[in-house]
Amino acid sequence: ITNRILSRYVNAMAVTFKESIKFFKNNDKCVVTGNPIRNRFEFLNREESLKFFEIDENSKNIFSFGGSNGSEELNKAVLGILEKFYKNEKISLIHVTGKLNYDKFLEEVKSKGIKIENNVKILPYMTEMDKAYGVSDLVITSSGAITLAEISKIGLASILIPKAYTTENHQEFNARAYKDIGASELILEKELNSDLLWENIEKIIFDNSRLEQMKENAKKLATPNAVKDFVSIFYDEFKGR
C-alpha cells in the first residue's frame, strides 16, 4: 500500500518481479531490476560449509527456516519428520526454529523421546547464512523477496511455504512464479503438515535428476546485475539535469 501511494510521486520504480508491475496503475514507471543481495553469497565453499556444520560430505542436505523469526507451522511439520532423518544417514537436516520457539521445540523433541542425532542440527537462529546455503541441496523456507533472490543467485532447489498473513498474499504470488518455472514446490501454510512436507522432500532429495533441474531453473530467475541495473535508473533519470 505504501509503495502504491509513493508511486504517484516518483520518476521510476525498481521492482523485483515482472509479476509486480500489474499492481501499479502507473506501471510505465516500473523497471524490473531484481533484488540486490549481499556479496557474501557470491562464492560459496561446500567443503568448508560441510566442515563448519560437521556434516558428512556424501550426505544430501536440507536447510529449513521460517524467516528471521522462525515459523511455528514449519516447526510443527519438521517435528513430525525428524525420525525420517534418524533412519537414513544419507540425508541431513539443518533446521532453524527462531529464537522465541527454540526452547519449546527442544522440549517437544524431548517429550516425544526423539534423540538428536549427528545428521540433524537444530538452531535458534542462523548467522552463517552463506555456510548454510553452501551446504544445502534443498531449502525449505517462506517466499520473501530477499530469500528468493538469494536462492536464485546461488541456484538452490526449494520447497516454498508462503506466509499467509502477508499483504495481499504477495508471498504466494512470489512462490507461484518459482513453481511455474520448475524451481520450487509450493505448500500453502494452511495445508502444511508433516506428511505433506515429507512427501515433497522425498520426491526431490532422492531424485538427482530433478534436484539438479530445479537448481538450474532457480538460476533462471536470478538477477545478477540487480545493483548495476538499480543504480542505472538514477543515471537514466537525472542525466542532463
CSV table of C-alpha atoms in Angstrom, one decimal:
chain,number,residue,atom,x,y,z
A,1,ILE,CA,0.0,0.0,0.0
A,2,THR,CA,2.8,2.3,0.9
A,3,ASN,CA,4.5,1.5,-2.4
A,4,ARG,CA,1.3,2.3,-4.3
A,5,ILE,CA,1.0,5.7,-2.6
A,6,LEU,CA,4.6,6.6,-3.2
A,7,SER,CA,4.3,5.5,-6.9
A,8,ARG,CA,2.3,8.7,-7.6
A,9,TYR,CA,5.2,10.9,-6.8
A,10,VAL,CA,8.3,9.2,-8.1
A,11,ASN,CA,10.1,9.2,-11.5
A,12,ALA,CA,10.8,5.5,-11.6
A,13,MET,CA,10.2,2.3,-9.6
A,14,ALA,CA,12.5,-0.7,-9.2
A,15,VAL,CA,10.6,-3.9,-8.8
A,16,THR,CA,11.8,-7.4,-8.0
A,17,PHE,CA,9.4,-9.4,-10.3
A,18,LYS,CA,7.7,-8.6,-13.5
A,19,GLU,CA,4.6,-10.0,-11.9
A,20,SER,CA,4.7,-7.0,-9.5
A,21,ILE,CA,4.2,-4.5,-12.3
A,22,LYS,CA,0.4,-5.1,-12.7
A,23,PHE,CA,-0.2,-3.9,-9.1
A,24,PHE,CA,0.7,-0.3,-10.1
A,25,LYS,CA,-1.6,2.0,-12.0
A,26,ASN,CA,1.2,4.0,-13.5
A,27,ASN,CA,3.2,0.9,-14.3
A,28,ASP,CA,5.1,2.5,-17.2
A,29,LYS,CA,7.5,3.8,-14.5
A,30,CYS,CA,8.4,0.3,-13.4
A,31,VAL,CA,11.8,-1.2,-14.1
A,32,VAL,CA,12.5,-4.9,-13.3
A,33,THR,CA,15.9,-4.9,-11.5
A,34,GLY,CA,15.5,-7.8,-9.1
A,35,ASN,CA,16.8,-7.6,-5.5
A,36,PRO,CA,20.4,-6.8,-4.8
A,37,ILE,CA,21.9,-9.4,-2.4
A,38,ARG,CA,24.9,-9.5,-0.1
A,39,ASN,CA,28.3,-10.1,-1.6
A,40,ARG,CA,28.9,-13.0,0.9
A,41,PHE,CA,26.8,-15.2,-1.3
A,42,GLU,CA,29.0,-14.6,-4.4
A,43,PHE,CA,31.4,-17.5,-3.7
A,44,LEU,CA,30.2,-20.4,-1.5
A,45,ASN,CA,32.6,-23.2,-0.4
A,46,ARG,CA,30.7,-26.5,0.1
A,47,GLU,CA,33.7,-28.3,1.6
A,48,GLU,CA,34.2,-25.5,4.1
A,49,SER,CA,30.5,-25.4,4.9
A,50,LEU,CA,30.4,-29.2,5.5
A,51,LYS,CA,33.2,-28.9,8.0
A,52,PHE,CA,31.5,-26.0,9.7
A,53,PHE,CA,28.3,-27.9,10.3
A,54,GLU,CA,30.1,-31.3,10.8
A,55,ILE,CA,28.1,-32.9,8.0
A,56,ASP,CA,29.2,-35.9,6.0
A,57,GLU,CA,30.5,-35.0,2.5
A,58,ASN,CA,28.3,-37.7,0.9
A,59,SER,CA,25.1,-36.5,2.5
A,60,LYS,CA,22.2,-34.8,0.8
A,61,ASN,CA,21.4,-31.7,2.9
A,62,ILE,CA,18.2,-29.9,3.7
A,63,PHE,CA,18.1,-26.4,5.2
A,64,SER,CA,14.8,-25.3,6.7
A,65,PHE,CA,13.9,-22.0,8.2
A,66,GLY,CA,10.8,-19.8,8.5
A,67,GLY,CA,12.3,-16.4,8.1
A,68,SER,CA,14.3,-14.5,10.7
A,69,ASN,CA,11.7,-15.1,13.4
A,70,GLY,CA,11.0,-18.7,12.5
A,71,SER,CA,7.7,-20.3,11.8
A,72,GLU,CA,5.6,-22.2,14.3
A,73,GLU,CA,3.8,-24.0,11.5
A,74,LEU,CA,7.0,-25.1,9.9
A,75,ASN,CA,8.4,-26.2,13.3
A,76,LYS,CA,5.4,-28.4,13.9
A,77,ALA,CA,5.8,-30.0,10.5
A,78,VAL,CA,9.5,-30.6,11.0
A,79,LEU,CA,9.0,-32.1,14.4
A,80,GLY,CA,6.9,-34.8,12.8
A,81,ILE,CA,9.6,-35.8,10.3
A,82,LEU,CA,12.7,-35.8,12.5
A,83,GLU,CA,12.7,-39.6,12.8
A,84,LYS,CA,12.9,-39.9,9.0
A,85,PHE,CA,16.5,-38.5,9.2
A,86,TYR,CA,17.5,-40.7,12.1
A,87,LYS,CA,16.6,-43.7,9.9
A,88,ASN,CA,18.6,-42.5,6.9
A,89,GLU,CA,22.2,-41.2,7.4
A,90,LYS,CA,22.4,-40.3,3.7
A,91,ILE,CA,20.3,-37.1,4.4
A,92,SER,CA,20.9,-34.3,6.8
A,93,LEU,CA,18.8,-31.5,8.2
A,94,ILE,CA,19.7,-28.1,9.5
A,95,HIS,CA,16.5,-26.6,11.0
A,96,VAL,CA,16.2,-23.0,12.4
A,97,THR,CA,13.3,-22.7,14.8
A,98,GLY,CA,13.5,-18.9,15.5
A,99,LYS,CA,14.8,-17.7,18.9
A,100,LEU,CA,11.4,-17.5,20.5
A,101,ASN,CA,10.4,-21.0,19.5
A,102,TYR,CA,13.8,-22.8,20.2
A,103,ASP,CA,13.2,-23.9,23.8
A,104,LYS,CA,9.7,-25.0,23.1
A,105,PHE,CA,10.8,-27.0,20.1
A,106,LEU,CA,13.5,-28.8,22.1
A,107,GLU,CA,11.0,-29.6,24.9
A,108,GLU,CA,8.7,-31.2,22.4
A,109,VAL,CA,11.5,-33.2,20.9
A,110,LYS,CA,12.4,-34.4,24.4
A,111,SER,CA,8.7,-35.2,25.3
A,112,LYS,CA,8.4,-37.3,22.2
A,113,GLY,CA,11.5,-39.3,23.1
A,114,ILE,CA,13.3,-38.3,20.0
A,115,LYS,CA,17.1,-38.3,20.2
A,116,ILE,CA,19.0,-35.6,18.3
A,117,GLU,CA,21.5,-37.4,16.0
A,118,ASN,CA,24.6,-36.0,14.2
A,119,ASN,CA,22.8,-35.6,10.9
A,120,VAL,CA,20.2,-33.2,12.4
A,121,LYS,CA,21.1,-29.7,13.6
A,122,ILE,CA,18.5,-27.7,15.5
A,123,LEU,CA,19.4,-24.0,15.9
A,124,PRO,CA,17.5,-21.0,17.3
A,125,TYR,CA,19.0,-18.6,14.7
A,126,MET,CA,21.3,-18.7,11.7
A,127,THR,CA,24.1,-16.1,11.5
A,128,GLU,CA,26.2,-18.0,8.9
A,129,MET,CA,23.7,-18.0,6.1
A,130,ASP,CA,26.4,-18.3,3.5
A,131,LYS,CA,27.6,-21.5,5.0
A,132,ALA,CA,24.1,-22.8,5.4
A,133,TYR,CA,23.3,-22.2,1.8
A,134,GLY,CA,26.8,-23.5,0.9
A,135,VAL,CA,26.0,-26.9,2.4
A,136,SER,CA,22.4,-27.1,1.1
A,137,ASP,CA,20.9,-29.2,-1.7
A,138,LEU,CA,17.3,-28.3,-0.8
A,139,VAL,CA,16.0,-25.3,1.0
A,140,ILE,CA,12.6,-25.2,2.8
A,141,THR,CA,11.5,-21.6,3.6
A,142,SER,CA,8.9,-18.9,3.2
A,143,SER,CA,8.9,-16.9,0.0
A,144,GLY,CA,10.0,-13.4,0.9
A,145,ALA,CA,11.7,-11.4,-2.0
A,146,ILE,CA,15.2,-11.3,-0.4
A,147,THR,CA,15.3,-15.0,0.3
A,148,LEU,CA,14.2,-15.8,-3.2
A,149,ALA,CA,16.8,-13.5,-4.6
A,150,GLU,CA,19.4,-15.4,-2.6
A,151,ILE,CA,18.4,-18.9,-3.6
A,152,SER,CA,18.2,-17.9,-7.2
A,153,LYS,CA,21.6,-16.3,-7.2
A,154,ILE,CA,23.1,-19.5,-5.7
A,155,GLY,CA,20.9,-21.9,-7.6
A,156,LEU,CA,19.1,-24.0,-5.0
A,157,ALA,CA,16.1,-26.2,-5.2
A,158,SER,CA,13.4,-25.2,-2.8
A,159,ILE,CA,10.1,-26.0,-1.1
A,160,LEU,CA,8.4,-22.7,-0.6
A,161,ILE,CA,5.8,-22.2,2.2
A,162,PRO,CA,4.5,-18.6,1.8
A,163,LYS,CA,3.4,-16.8,4.9
A,164,ALA,CA,-0.4,-16.5,4.8
A,165,TYR,CA,-0.6,-13.1,6.6
A,166,THR,CA,1.5,-11.0,4.2
A,167,THR,CA,-0.1,-8.0,2.5
A,168,GLU,CA,-2.3,-9.0,-0.5
A,169,ASN,CA,-0.8,-12.5,-0.2
A,170,HIS,CA,2.3,-11.4,-2.1
A,171,GLN,CA,4.4,-14.3,-0.8
A,172,GLU,CA,2.1,-16.8,-2.5
A,173,PHE,CA,2.5,-14.9,-5.8
A,174,ASN,CA,6.3,-15.0,-5.4
A,175,ALA,CA,6.2,-18.7,-4.7
A,176,ARG,CA,4.0,-19.5,-7.7
A,177,ALA,CA,6.4,-17.7,-10.0
A,178,TYR,CA,9.1,-20.2,-8.8
A,179,LYS,CA,6.8,-23.2,-9.0
A,180,ASP,CA,5.7,-22.3,-12.5
A,181,ILE,CA,9.3,-22.3,-13.8
A,182,GLY,CA,10.0,-25.6,-12.1
A,183,ALA,CA,12.4,-24.2,-9.5
A,184,SER,CA,10.3,-25.0,-6.4
A,185,GLU,CA,7.5,-27.0,-4.9
A,186,LEU,CA,4.8,-25.0,-3.2
A,187,ILE,CA,2.9,-25.8,0.0
A,188,LEU,CA,0.3,-23.4,1.4
A,189,GLU,CA,0.7,-22.7,5.1
A,190,LYS,CA,-2.9,-23.7,5.8
A,191,GLU,CA,-2.2,-27.1,4.1
A,192,LEU,CA,1.2,-27.7,5.8
A,193,ASN,CA,1.7,-30.9,7.8
A,194,SER,CA,4.4,-33.4,8.4
A,195,ASP,CA,3.2,-36.0,5.8
A,196,LEU,CA,2.9,-33.4,3.0
A,197,LEU,CA,6.2,-31.9,3.9
A,198,TRP,CA,8.0,-35.3,3.8
A,199,GLU,CA,6.2,-36.3,0.6
A,200,ASN,CA,7.6,-33.2,-1.1
A,201,ILE,CA,11.1,-33.6,0.4
A,202,GLU,CA,11.2,-37.3,-0.7
A,203,LYS,CA,10.3,-36.7,-4.3
A,204,ILE,CA,13.1,-34.1,-4.7
A,205,ILE,CA,16.0,-35.1,-2.5
A,206,PHE,CA,16.2,-38.7,-3.7
A,207,ASP,CA,15.8,-37.8,-7.4
A,208,ASN,CA,19.2,-36.4,-8.5
A,209,SER,CA,17.9,-35.5,-12.0
A,210,ARG,CA,15.0,-33.5,-10.7
A,211,LEU,CA,17.1,-31.9,-8.0
A,212,GLU,CA,19.7,-30.6,-10.5
A,213,GLN,CA,17.0,-29.4,-12.9
A,214,MET,CA,15.3,-27.4,-10.1
A,215,LYS,CA,18.7,-25.8,-9.2
A,216,GLU,CA,19.2,-24.8,-12.9
A,217,ASN,CA,15.6,-23.5,-13.1
A,218,ALA,CA,16.2,-21.4,-9.9
A,219,LYS,CA,19.2,-19.7,-11.6
A,220,LYS,CA,16.9,-18.6,-14.5
A,221,LEU,CA,15.2,-16.2,-12.0
A,222,ALA,CA,18.4,-14.8,-10.7
A,223,THR,CA,19.2,-11.1,-11.3
A,224,PRO,CA,23.0,-10.9,-11.0
A,225,ASN,CA,23.0,-7.3,-12.4
A,226,ALA,CA,20.5,-6.0,-9.8
A,227,VAL,CA,22.8,-3.5,-8.2
A,228,LYS,CA,24.0,-2.2,-11.6
A,229,ASP,CA,20.5,-2.0,-13.0
A,230,PHE,CA,19.2,-0.3,-9.9
A,231,VAL,CA,21.9,2.4,-9.9
A,232,SER,CA,21.5,2.9,-13.7
A,233,ILE,CA,17.9,4.1,-13.0
A,234,PHE,CA,19.4,7.2,-11.2
A,235,TYR,CA,21.7,7.9,-14.1
A,236,ASP,CA,19.0,7.5,-16.7
A,237,GLU,CA,16.5,9.7,-14.8
A,238,PHE,CA,18.8,12.5,-13.8
A,239,LYS,CA,21.5,12.8,-16.5
A,240,GLY,CA,21.4,16.1,-18.2
A,241,ARG,CA,19.5,17.8,-15.4
